[in-house]
Amino acid sequence: MPQQIVHNTGVNYSLYYNVLNYFKTIMRNHPSIQSVTYGDIDMIDDKQYPEYPLGNILITDTSFGTSTTTFTIQLIVADKQKVLNNESSGSTNAQTIPFYGIDDMVDIHANTLAILNDLTAYTQRGVAGFEINGDIICTPFSDRFNNGLAGWSATFELTTHNDKNRCLFFLINPSGSGYIIEDCSDGERYKAVLATSGSIGQVFASRWYPKSNRDVDTYYDLNCYTIVDTFEGEDDYDYVNLPIMALPYTDFGTCEYCELWTSPQIWGTTPQNWSSGPNVAFRKWIYD
């Protein structure tokens, strides 16, 4: 009895089991395939199956994109080679069914390639959750195994959506408080767990960038942020335990003043010292 095929994106095809089950199902539903296996086809060298042709599915590698999962798929369809009856003609004893030979290898190659075309065409056209990238590379074989199998293998990349739901569970236990912070330089906002408590409106400097998770051991690459809101009960942090640095203040009041301290450009715009408050004089050239 044919198995049900799901045609829409309601199936999470980024799951390994679902990909395997999909190909198992369409192979079993194909009228010409009698047995379906999984794994390295070399393992069937010493096995005998009651009925042929045989279909096999193998996922050779997988890669995660920003919102996708790409599988490298290998499908194999194989049949047992059978010795043909003597159907020669004339004095040359040459068989021409369909070409010279003593077995049905050519017929098997024709049939198994057509089956692979059915399977891959259905995957390309009949399932909204899959996209086959690039060409489908098909390779024939006739002496690859020790049990008289011949057929074709098809290799292709299959991409499906991966929503990467980060709200399923917690992988970390942050020790600080959750705040939404805004980068003073470009206005981009992040969810950050600060190493110490802060307050809305506070402008602080940090030596780490949430966007790249880069840890810098010196006071170079300082960045200024404004705390604009708080959050709780979520785990999609951009950064965890981001420090509020006193350089010399934990609250500079404004982005402009914070950037004055953290990104001085020339002597005339650099404070003379780190401890005289907001009215500190700027540095001057020695001849001024």
PDB file of C-alpha atoms in Angstrom:
ATOM      1  CA  MET A   1       0.000   0.000   0.000  1.00  0.00           C
ATOM      2  CA  PRO A   2       1.477   3.393  -0.985  1.00  0.00           C
ATOM      3  CA  GLN A   3       2.587   5.643   1.841  1.00  0.00           C
ATOM      4  CA  GLN A   4       1.301   9.173   2.175  1.00  0.00           C
ATOM      5  CA  ILE A   5       3.499  11.951   0.795  1.00  0.00           C
ATOM      6  CA  VAL A   6       3.409  15.390   2.374  1.00  0.00           C
ATOM      7  CA  HIS A   7       3.715  18.127  -0.248  1.00  0.00           C
ATOM      8  CA  ASN A   8       3.974  21.289   1.859  1.00  0.00           C
ATOM      9  CA  THR A   9       6.307  23.052   4.246  1.00  0.00           C
ATOM     10  CA  GLY A  10       4.407  21.840   7.300  1.00  0.00           C
ATOM     11  CA  VAL A  11       7.063  19.125   7.609  1.00  0.00           C
ATOM     12  CA  ASN A  12      10.331  20.184   9.225  1.00  0.00           C
ATOM     13  CA  TYR A  13      12.621  18.813   6.521  1.00  0.00           C
ATOM     14  CA  SER A  14      15.711  20.157   8.250  1.00  0.00           C
ATOM     15  CA  LEU A  15      15.444  17.128  10.574  1.00  0.00           C
ATOM     16  CA  TYR A  16      17.619  14.216   9.510  1.00  0.00           C
ATOM     17  CA  TYR A  17      14.891  11.633  10.164  1.00  0.00           C
ATOM     18  CA  ASN A  18      12.371  13.503   8.011  1.00  0.00           C
ATOM     19  CA  VAL A  19      14.737  13.694   5.042  1.00  0.00           C
ATOM     20  CA  LEU A  20      15.439   9.968   5.231  1.00  0.00           C
ATOM     21  CA  ASN A  21      11.755   9.157   5.640  1.00  0.00           C
ATOM     22  CA  TYR A  22      10.863  11.310   2.625  1.00  0.00           C
ATOM     23  CA  PHE A  23      13.179   9.435   0.266  1.00  0.00           C
ATOM     24  CA  LYS A  24      12.241   6.094   1.770  1.00  0.00           C
ATOM     25  CA  THR A  25       8.586   6.891   1.104  1.00  0.00           C
ATOM     26  CA  ILE A  26       8.934   7.997  -2.511  1.00  0.00           C
ATOM     27  CA  MET A  27      11.160   5.014  -3.280  1.00  0.00           C
ATOM     28  CA  ARG A  28       8.639   2.594  -1.793  1.00  0.00           C
ATOM     29  CA  ASN A  29       5.844   4.298  -3.700  1.00  0.00           C
ATOM     30  CA  HIS A  30       7.660   4.027  -7.017  1.00  0.00           C
ATOM     31  CA  PRO A  31       6.147   1.065  -8.917  1.00  0.00           C
ATOM     32  CA  SER A  32       9.522  -0.208 -10.129  1.00  0.00           C
ATOM     33  CA  ILE A  33      11.404  -0.289  -6.797  1.00  0.00           C
ATOM     34  CA  GLN A  34      10.892  -3.419  -4.724  1.00  0.00           C
ATOM     35  CA  SER A  35      13.313  -2.948  -1.796  1.00  0.00           C
ATOM     36  CA  VAL A  36      14.622   0.188  -0.026  1.00  0.00           C
ATOM     37  CA  THR A  37      17.760   0.401   2.098  1.00  0.00           C
ATOM     38  CA  TYR A  38      19.759   3.086   3.897  1.00  0.00           C
ATOM     39  CA  GLY A  39      23.462   3.700   4.356  1.00  0.00           C
ATOM     40  CA  ASP A  40      26.684   2.930   2.555  1.00  0.00           C
ATOM     41  CA  ILE A  41      25.737   0.798  -0.430  1.00  0.00           C
ATOM     42  CA  ASP A  42      29.040  -1.079  -0.120  1.00  0.00           C
ATOM     43  CA  MET A  43      27.536  -2.813   2.913  1.00  0.00           C
ATOM     44  CA  ILE A  44      25.104  -4.747   0.712  1.00  0.00           C
ATOM     45  CA  ASP A  45      27.856  -6.684  -1.076  1.00  0.00           C
ATOM     46  CA  ASP A  46      27.146  -9.821   0.901  1.00  0.00           C
ATOM     47  CA  LYS A  47      23.386  -9.362   1.238  1.00  0.00           C
ATOM     48  CA  GLN A  48      20.624 -10.751  -0.910  1.00  0.00           C
ATOM     49  CA  TYR A  49      17.208  -9.137  -1.205  1.00  0.00           C
ATOM     50  CA  PRO A  50      14.111 -11.045  -2.270  1.00  0.00           C
ATOM     51  CA  GLU A  51      13.107  -8.551  -4.930  1.00  0.00           C
ATOM     52  CA  TYR A  52      14.820  -6.082  -7.210  1.00  0.00           C
ATOM     53  CA  PRO A  53      15.325  -3.265  -8.286  1.00  0.00           C
ATOM     54  CA  LEU A  54      16.788  -1.911  -5.077  1.00  0.00           C
ATOM     55  CA  GLY A  55      16.737   1.723  -3.924  1.00  0.00           C
ATOM     56  CA  ASN A  56      19.240   3.126  -1.420  1.00  0.00           C
ATOM     57  CA  ILE A  57      19.487   6.531   0.296  1.00  0.00           C
ATOM     58  CA  LEU A  58      22.608   8.013   1.890  1.00  0.00           C
ATOM     59  CA  ILE A  59      23.277  11.504   3.283  1.00  0.00           C
ATOM     60  CA  THR A  60      27.000  12.083   2.847  1.00  0.00           C
ATOM     61  CA  ASP A  61      27.342  15.517   4.500  1.00  0.00           C
ATOM     62  CA  THR A  62      25.315  18.465   5.771  1.00  0.00           C
ATOM     63  CA  SER A  63      25.881  22.209   6.147  1.00  0.00           C
ATOM     64  CA  PHE A  64      23.943  24.858   8.094  1.00  0.00           C
ATOM     65  CA  GLY A  65      23.289  28.265   6.566  1.00  0.00           C
ATOM     66  CA  THR A  66      21.752  31.310   8.221  1.00  0.00           C
ATOM     67  CA  SER A  67      18.236  29.908   7.800  1.00  0.00           C
ATOM     68  CA  THR A  68      18.781  26.759   5.748  1.00  0.00           C
ATOM     69  CA  THR A  69      20.074  23.218   5.989  1.00  0.00           C
ATOM     70  CA  THR A  70      21.788  21.752   2.921  1.00  0.00           C
ATOM     71  CA  PHE A  71      22.178  17.977   2.582  1.00  0.00           C
ATOM     72  CA  THR A  72      24.378  16.185   0.076  1.00  0.00           C
ATOM     73  CA  ILE A  73      22.191  13.288  -1.027  1.00  0.00           C
ATOM     74  CA  GLN A  74      23.213  10.096  -2.802  1.00  0.00           C
ATOM     75  CA  LEU A  75      20.437   7.972  -4.290  1.00  0.00           C
ATOM     76  CA  ILE A  76      21.256   4.577  -5.801  1.00  0.00           C
ATOM     77  CA  VAL A  77      18.934   2.398  -7.843  1.00  0.00           C
ATOM     78  CA  ALA A  78      20.325  -1.031  -8.731  1.00  0.00           C
ATOM     79  CA  ASP A  79      19.163  -4.322 -10.205  1.00  0.00           C
ATOM     80  CA  LYS A  80      20.554  -7.821 -10.507  1.00  0.00           C
ATOM     81  CA  GLN A  81      22.263  -8.560 -13.784  1.00  0.00           C
ATOM     82  CA  LYS A  82      20.840 -11.619 -15.520  1.00  0.00           C
ATOM     83  CA  VAL A  83      22.410 -13.732 -18.244  1.00  0.00           C
ATOM     84  CA  LEU A  84      20.421 -13.504 -21.480  1.00  0.00           C
ATOM     85  CA  ASN A  85      19.234 -16.490 -23.438  1.00  0.00           C
ATOM     86  CA  ASN A  86      21.063 -17.273 -26.645  1.00  0.00           C
ATOM     87  CA  GLU A  87      19.312 -14.980 -29.086  1.00  0.00           C
ATOM     88  CA  SER A  88      22.127 -14.707 -31.592  1.00  0.00           C
ATOM     89  CA  SER A  89      21.695 -14.785 -35.309  1.00  0.00           C
ATOM     90  CA  GLY A  90      23.923 -15.711 -38.167  1.00  0.00           C
ATOM     91  CA  SER A  91      27.316 -17.249 -38.091  1.00  0.00           C
ATOM     92  CA  THR A  92      28.876 -14.515 -35.927  1.00  0.00           C
ATOM     93  CA  ASN A  93      26.850 -15.526 -32.820  1.00  0.00           C
ATOM     94  CA  ALA A  94      26.593 -11.748 -31.994  1.00  0.00           C
ATOM     95  CA  GLN A  95      23.834 -10.726 -29.630  1.00  0.00           C
ATOM     96  CA  THR A  96      22.095  -7.412 -30.319  1.00  0.00           C
ATOM     97  CA  ILE A  97      19.594  -7.081 -27.468  1.00  0.00           C
ATOM     98  CA  PRO A  98      19.899  -4.154 -27.364  1.00  0.00           C
ATOM     99  CA  PHE A  99      23.665  -4.205 -27.955  1.00  0.00           C
ATOM    100  CA  TYR A 100      26.329  -6.824 -27.978  1.00  0.00           C
ATOM    101  CA  GLY A 101      26.528  -8.596 -24.640  1.00  0.00           C
ATOM    102  CA  ILE A 102      25.595 -11.665 -22.647  1.00  0.00           C
ATOM    103  CA  ASP A 103      23.527  -9.987 -19.914  1.00  0.00           C
ATOM    104  CA  ASP A 104      20.873  -7.279 -19.462  1.00  0.00           C
ATOM    105  CA  MET A 105      23.203  -4.571 -18.143  1.00  0.00           C
ATOM    106  CA  VAL A 106      22.147  -2.039 -20.780  1.00  0.00           C
ATOM    107  CA  ASP A 107      18.486  -2.599 -19.971  1.00  0.00           C
ATOM    108  CA  ILE A 108      19.201  -2.180 -16.264  1.00  0.00           C
ATOM    109  CA  HIS A 109      21.062   1.080 -16.871  1.00  0.00           C
ATOM    110  CA  ALA A 110      18.175   2.392 -18.956  1.00  0.00           C
ATOM    111  CA  ASN A 111      15.534   1.469 -16.373  1.00  0.00           C
ATOM    112  CA  THR A 112      17.389   2.570 -13.226  1.00  0.00           C
ATOM    113  CA  LEU A 113      18.330   5.929 -14.745  1.00  0.00           C
ATOM    114  CA  ALA A 114      14.667   6.512 -15.599  1.00  0.00           C
ATOM    115  CA  ILE A 115      13.711   5.690 -11.987  1.00  0.00           C
ATOM    116  CA  LEU A 116      16.244   8.194 -10.649  1.00  0.00           C
ATOM    117  CA  ASN A 117      14.832  10.797 -12.999  1.00  0.00           C
ATOM    118  CA  ASP A 118      11.357  10.130 -11.545  1.00  0.00           C
ATOM    119  CA  LEU A 119      12.571  10.449  -7.940  1.00  0.00           C
ATOM    120  CA  THR A 120      14.552  13.647  -8.454  1.00  0.00           C
ATOM    121  CA  ALA A 121      11.933  15.273 -10.696  1.00  0.00           C
ATOM    122  CA  TYR A 122       9.262  14.662  -8.059  1.00  0.00           C
ATOM    123  CA  THR A 123      11.532  16.147  -5.387  1.00  0.00           C
ATOM    124  CA  GLN A 124      12.159  19.231  -7.532  1.00  0.00           C
ATOM    125  CA  ARG A 125       8.534  19.778  -8.585  1.00  0.00           C
ATOM    126  CA  GLY A 126       6.295  18.103  -6.024  1.00  0.00           C
ATOM    127  CA  VAL A 127       7.636  19.162  -2.611  1.00  0.00           C
ATOM    128  CA  ALA A 128       7.524  22.803  -1.538  1.00  0.00           C
ATOM    129  CA  GLY A 129       9.953  22.214   1.328  1.00  0.00           C
ATOM    130  CA  PHE A 130      12.924  21.195  -0.846  1.00  0.00           C
ATOM    131  CA  GLU A 131      15.155  22.869  -3.400  1.00  0.00           C
ATOM    132  CA  ILE A 132      17.756  20.969  -5.397  1.00  0.00           C
ATOM    133  CA  ASN A 133      20.817  23.154  -5.992  1.00  0.00           C
ATOM    134  CA  GLY A 134      22.797  22.811  -9.180  1.00  0.00           C
ATOM    135  CA  ASP A 135      22.946  19.746 -11.391  1.00  0.00           C
ATOM    136  CA  ILE A 136      22.160  16.186 -10.401  1.00  0.00           C
ATOM    137  CA  ILE A 137      25.265  14.110 -11.133  1.00  0.00           C
ATOM    138  CA  CYS A 138      24.441  10.549 -12.198  1.00  0.00           C
ATOM    139  CA  THR A 139      27.092   7.844 -12.468  1.00  0.00           C
ATOM    140  CA  PRO A 140      26.538   4.313 -13.836  1.00  0.00           C
ATOM    141  CA  PHE A 141      28.076   1.202 -12.332  1.00  0.00           C
ATOM    142  CA  SER A 142      28.176  -2.476 -13.211  1.00  0.00           C
ATOM    143  CA  ASP A 143      31.157  -3.974 -11.410  1.00  0.00           C
ATOM    144  CA  ARG A 144      31.205  -1.894  -8.217  1.00  0.00           C
ATOM    145  CA  PHE A 145      29.848  -4.686  -6.038  1.00  0.00           C
ATOM    146  CA  ASN A 146      30.482  -8.386  -5.655  1.00  0.00           C
ATOM    147  CA  ASN A 147      26.890  -9.496  -5.977  1.00  0.00           C
ATOM    148  CA  GLY A 148      26.111  -8.763  -9.613  1.00  0.00           C
ATOM    149  CA  LEU A 149      24.370  -5.410  -9.172  1.00  0.00           C
ATOM    150  CA  ALA A 150      24.251  -2.749 -11.866  1.00  0.00           C
ATOM    151  CA  GLY A 151      22.557   0.629 -11.946  1.00  0.00           C
ATOM    152  CA  TRP A 152      23.092   4.348 -11.340  1.00  0.00           C
ATOM    153  CA  SER A 153      23.943   6.588  -8.419  1.00  0.00           C
ATOM    154  CA  ALA A 154      22.679  10.187  -8.319  1.00  0.00           C
ATOM    155  CA  THR A 155      24.360  12.843  -6.150  1.00  0.00           C
ATOM    156  CA  PHE A 156      22.938  16.317  -5.516  1.00  0.00           C
ATOM    157  CA  GLU A 157      22.614  19.065  -2.907  1.00  0.00           C
ATOM    158  CA  LEU A 158      19.223  19.465  -1.282  1.00  0.00           C
ATOM    159  CA  THR A 159      18.359  22.653   0.644  1.00  0.00           C
ATOM    160  CA  THR A 160      15.478  23.077   3.067  1.00  0.00           C
ATOM    161  CA  HIS A 161      14.395  25.811   5.455  1.00  0.00           C
ATOM    162  CA  ASN A 162      15.826  25.805   8.972  1.00  0.00           C
ATOM    163  CA  ASP A 163      14.202  28.327  11.300  1.00  0.00           C
ATOM    164  CA  LYS A 164      16.841  27.651  14.008  1.00  0.00           C
ATOM    165  CA  ASN A 165      14.373  28.245  16.806  1.00  0.00           C
ATOM    166  CA  ARG A 166      16.481  29.475  19.713  1.00  0.00           C
ATOM    167  CA  CYS A 167      13.521  29.531  22.114  1.00  0.00           C
ATOM    168  CA  LEU A 168      13.296  25.768  22.457  1.00  0.00           C
ATOM    169  CA  PHE A 169      15.718  25.525  25.361  1.00  0.00           C
ATOM    170  CA  PHE A 170      18.493  27.348  27.194  1.00  0.00           C
ATOM    171  CA  LEU A 171      22.090  26.486  26.454  1.00  0.00           C
ATOM    172  CA  ILE A 172      23.588  29.047  28.822  1.00  0.00           C
ATOM    173  CA  ASN A 173      22.766  30.478  32.226  1.00  0.00           C
ATOM    174  CA  PRO A 174      23.756  34.156  32.111  1.00  0.00           C
ATOM    175  CA  SER A 175      24.723  35.713  35.423  1.00  0.00           C
ATOM    176  CA  GLY A 176      23.795  39.352  34.685  1.00  0.00           C
ATOM    177  CA  SER A 177      20.745  41.407  33.752  1.00  0.00           C
ATOM    178  CA  GLY A 178      19.104  41.541  30.313  1.00  0.00           C
ATOM    179  CA  TYR A 179      19.062  44.895  28.521  1.00  0.00           C
ATOM    180  CA  ILE A 180      18.405  46.161  25.017  1.00  0.00           C
ATOM    181  CA  ILE A 181      21.368  48.352  24.110  1.00  0.00           C
ATOM    182  CA  GLU A 182      21.884  50.683  21.152  1.00  0.00           C
ATOM    183  CA  ASP A 183      25.239  51.128  19.473  1.00  0.00           C
ATOM    184  CA  CYS A 184      26.184  54.821  19.566  1.00  0.00           C
ATOM    185  CA  SER A 185      28.066  54.571  16.281  1.00  0.00           C
ATOM    186  CA  ASP A 186      25.369  53.123  14.023  1.00  0.00           C
ATOM    187  CA  GLY A 187      22.161  52.949  16.081  1.00  0.00           C
ATOM    188  CA  GLU A 188      21.933  49.161  15.801  1.00  0.00           C
ATOM    189  CA  ARG A 189      20.283  47.449  18.762  1.00  0.00           C
ATOM    190  CA  TYR A 190      21.242  44.257  20.557  1.00  0.00           C
ATOM    191  CA  LYS A 191      19.988  42.065  23.366  1.00  0.00           C
ATOM    192  CA  ALA A 192      22.762  41.897  25.918  1.00  0.00           C
ATOM    193  CA  VAL A 193      23.150  40.381  29.348  1.00  0.00           C
ATOM    194  CA  LEU A 194      25.313  42.905  31.210  1.00  0.00           C
ATOM    195  CA  ALA A 195      27.844  41.767  33.747  1.00  0.00           C
ATOM    196  CA  THR A 196      26.550  44.406  36.192  1.00  0.00           C
ATOM    197  CA  SER A 197      23.233  46.171  36.609  1.00  0.00           C
ATOM    198  CA  GLY A 198      22.459  49.220  34.503  1.00  0.00           C
ATOM    199  CA  SER A 199      19.608  51.654  34.047  1.00  0.00           C
ATOM    200  CA  ILE A 200      17.590  52.891  31.081  1.00  0.00           C
ATOM    201  CA  GLY A 201      19.257  55.913  29.501  1.00  0.00           C
ATOM    202  CA  GLN A 202      22.712  54.997  30.751  1.00  0.00           C
ATOM    203  CA  VAL A 203      25.547  55.440  28.251  1.00  0.00           C
ATOM    204  CA  PHE A 204      28.477  53.147  28.899  1.00  0.00           C
ATOM    205  CA  ALA A 205      31.647  51.944  27.212  1.00  0.00           C
ATOM    206  CA  SER A 206      32.657  48.347  26.706  1.00  0.00           C
ATOM    207  CA  ARG A 207      35.708  46.626  25.273  1.00  0.00           C
ATOM    208  CA  TRP A 208      33.651  43.844  23.611  1.00  0.00           C
ATOM    209  CA  TYR A 209      31.532  44.029  20.488  1.00  0.00           C
ATOM    210  CA  PRO A 210      28.226  42.132  20.684  1.00  0.00           C
ATOM    211  CA  LYS A 211      28.085  41.808  16.903  1.00  0.00           C
ATOM    212  CA  SER A 212      31.292  39.782  16.683  1.00  0.00           C
ATOM    213  CA  ASN A 213      31.710  38.419  20.221  1.00  0.00           C
ATOM    214  CA  ARG A 214      35.302  39.622  20.139  1.00  0.00           C
ATOM    215  CA  ASP A 215      37.201  39.783  23.400  1.00  0.00           C
ATOM    216  CA  VAL A 216      39.898  42.443  23.489  1.00  0.00           C
ATOM    217  CA  ASP A 217      42.292  42.558  26.452  1.00  0.00           C
ATOM    218  CA  THR A 218      43.282  46.204  26.029  1.00  0.00           C
ATOM    219  CA  TYR A 219      41.420  49.516  25.833  1.00  0.00           C
ATOM    220  CA  TYR A 220      41.568  49.484  22.064  1.00  0.00           C
ATOM    221  CA  ASP A 221      38.367  48.924  20.035  1.00  0.00           C
ATOM    222  CA  LEU A 222      36.165  50.451  22.731  1.00  0.00           C
ATOM    223  CA  ASN A 223      32.535  50.994  21.842  1.00  0.00           C
ATOM    224  CA  CYS A 224      29.747  53.101  23.364  1.00  0.00           C
ATOM    225  CA  TYR A 225      26.198  51.895  24.022  1.00  0.00           C
ATOM    226  CA  THR A 226      22.981  53.368  25.368  1.00  0.00           C
ATOM    227  CA  ILE A 227      20.630  51.229  27.470  1.00  0.00           C
ATOM    228  CA  VAL A 228      17.181  51.719  25.940  1.00  0.00           C
ATOM    229  CA  ASP A 229      15.104  48.940  27.536  1.00  0.00           C
ATOM    230  CA  THR A 230      15.148  45.695  29.510  1.00  0.00           C
ATOM    231  CA  PHE A 231      14.006  42.167  28.669  1.00  0.00           C
ATOM    232  CA  GLU A 232      13.596  38.855  30.453  1.00  0.00           C
ATOM    233  CA  GLY A 233      12.520  35.288  29.772  1.00  0.00           C
ATOM    234  CA  GLU A 234      14.323  35.073  26.401  1.00  0.00           C
ATOM    235  CA  ASP A 235      17.436  33.289  25.268  1.00  0.00           C
ATOM    236  CA  ASP A 236      18.222  34.914  21.914  1.00  0.00           C
ATOM    237  CA  TYR A 237      21.029  37.054  23.295  1.00  0.00           C
ATOM    238  CA  ASP A 238      23.467  38.866  21.060  1.00  0.00           C
ATOM    239  CA  TYR A 239      25.973  38.920  23.894  1.00  0.00           C
ATOM    240  CA  VAL A 240      26.317  37.564  27.428  1.00  0.00           C
ATOM    241  CA  ASN A 241      28.044  39.205  30.432  1.00  0.00           C
ATOM    242  CA  LEU A 242      28.999  42.365  28.572  1.00  0.00           C
ATOM    243  CA  PRO A 243      31.065  44.539  30.965  1.00  0.00           C
ATOM    244  CA  ILE A 244      30.298  48.172  31.837  1.00  0.00           C
ATOM    245  CA  MET A 245      33.718  49.787  32.000  1.00  0.00           C
ATOM    246  CA  ALA A 246      34.609  52.843  34.103  1.00  0.00           C
ATOM    247  CA  LEU A 247      36.701  54.951  31.694  1.00  0.00           C
ATOM    248  CA  PRO A 248      36.456  56.900  33.992  1.00  0.00           C
ATOM    249  CA  TYR A 249      32.633  56.788  34.131  1.00  0.00           C
ATOM    250  CA  THR A 250      30.086  53.993  34.043  1.00  0.00           C
ATOM    251  CA  ASP A 251      27.561  56.532  32.739  1.00  0.00           C
ATOM    252  CA  PHE A 252      28.824  59.128  30.266  1.00  0.00           C
ATOM    253  CA  GLY A 253      25.392  60.703  29.889  1.00  0.00           C
ATOM    254  CA  THR A 254      25.583  61.124  26.114  1.00  0.00           C
ATOM    255  CA  CYS A 255      27.014  59.158  23.209  1.00  0.00           C
ATOM    256  CA  GLU A 256      29.062  62.170  22.151  1.00  0.00           C
ATOM    257  CA  TYR A 257      30.810  62.411  25.501  1.00  0.00           C
ATOM    258  CA  CYS A 258      31.392  58.651  25.644  1.00  0.00           C
ATOM    259  CA  GLU A 259      32.926  58.649  22.175  1.00  0.00           C
ATOM    260  CA  LEU A 260      35.093  61.628  23.128  1.00  0.00           C
ATOM    261  CA  TRP A 261      36.766  59.471  25.762  1.00  0.00           C
ATOM    262  CA  THR A 262      36.845  56.178  23.884  1.00  0.00           C
ATOM    263  CA  SER A 263      37.755  57.347  20.378  1.00  0.00           C
ATOM    264  CA  PRO A 264      39.995  60.436  20.638  1.00  0.00           C
ATOM    265  CA  GLN A 265      41.240  61.598  17.269  1.00  0.00           C
ATOM    266  CA  ILE A 266      43.684  64.487  17.912  1.00  0.00           C
ATOM    267  CA  TRP A 267      45.158  66.272  20.922  1.00  0.00           C
ATOM    268  CA  GLY A 268      42.704  69.143  20.648  1.00  0.00           C
ATOM    269  CA  THR A 269      39.719  66.818  21.247  1.00  0.00           C
ATOM    270  CA  THR A 270      41.294  64.566  23.883  1.00  0.00           C
ATOM    271  CA  PRO A 271      40.679  65.201  27.621  1.00  0.00           C
ATOM    272  CA  GLN A 272      43.751  66.006  29.667  1.00  0.00           C
ATOM    273  CA  ASN A 273      43.074  63.322  32.260  1.00  0.00           C
ATOM    274  CA  TRP A 274      40.616  60.609  33.253  1.00  0.00           C
ATOM    275  CA  SER A 275      39.381  61.942  36.578  1.00  0.00           C
ATOM    276  CA  SER A 276      38.351  65.610  36.377  1.00  0.00           C
ATOM    277  CA  GLY A 277      34.688  65.175  35.469  1.00  0.00           C
ATOM    278  CA  PRO A 278      32.765  66.555  32.495  1.00  0.00           C
ATOM    279  CA  ASN A 279      34.496  69.959  32.617  1.00  0.00           C
ATOM    280  CA  VAL A 280      38.001  68.614  32.059  1.00  0.00           C
ATOM    281  CA  ALA A 281      40.182  70.676  29.722  1.00  0.00           C
ATOM    282  CA  PHE A 282      41.360  69.255  26.418  1.00  0.00           C
ATOM    283  CA  ARG A 283      44.971  68.452  25.674  1.00  0.00           C
ATOM    284  CA  LYS A 284      46.983  71.029  23.769  1.00  0.00           C
ATOM    285  CA  TRP A 285      50.093  70.965  21.688  1.00  0.00           C
ATOM    286  CA  ILE A 286      53.168  71.961  23.689  1.00  0.00           C
ATOM    287  CA  TYR A 287      53.685  75.110  21.652  1.00  0.00           C
ATOM    288  CA  ASP A 288      50.082  76.344  22.083  1.00  0.00           C
TER     289      ASP A 288
END
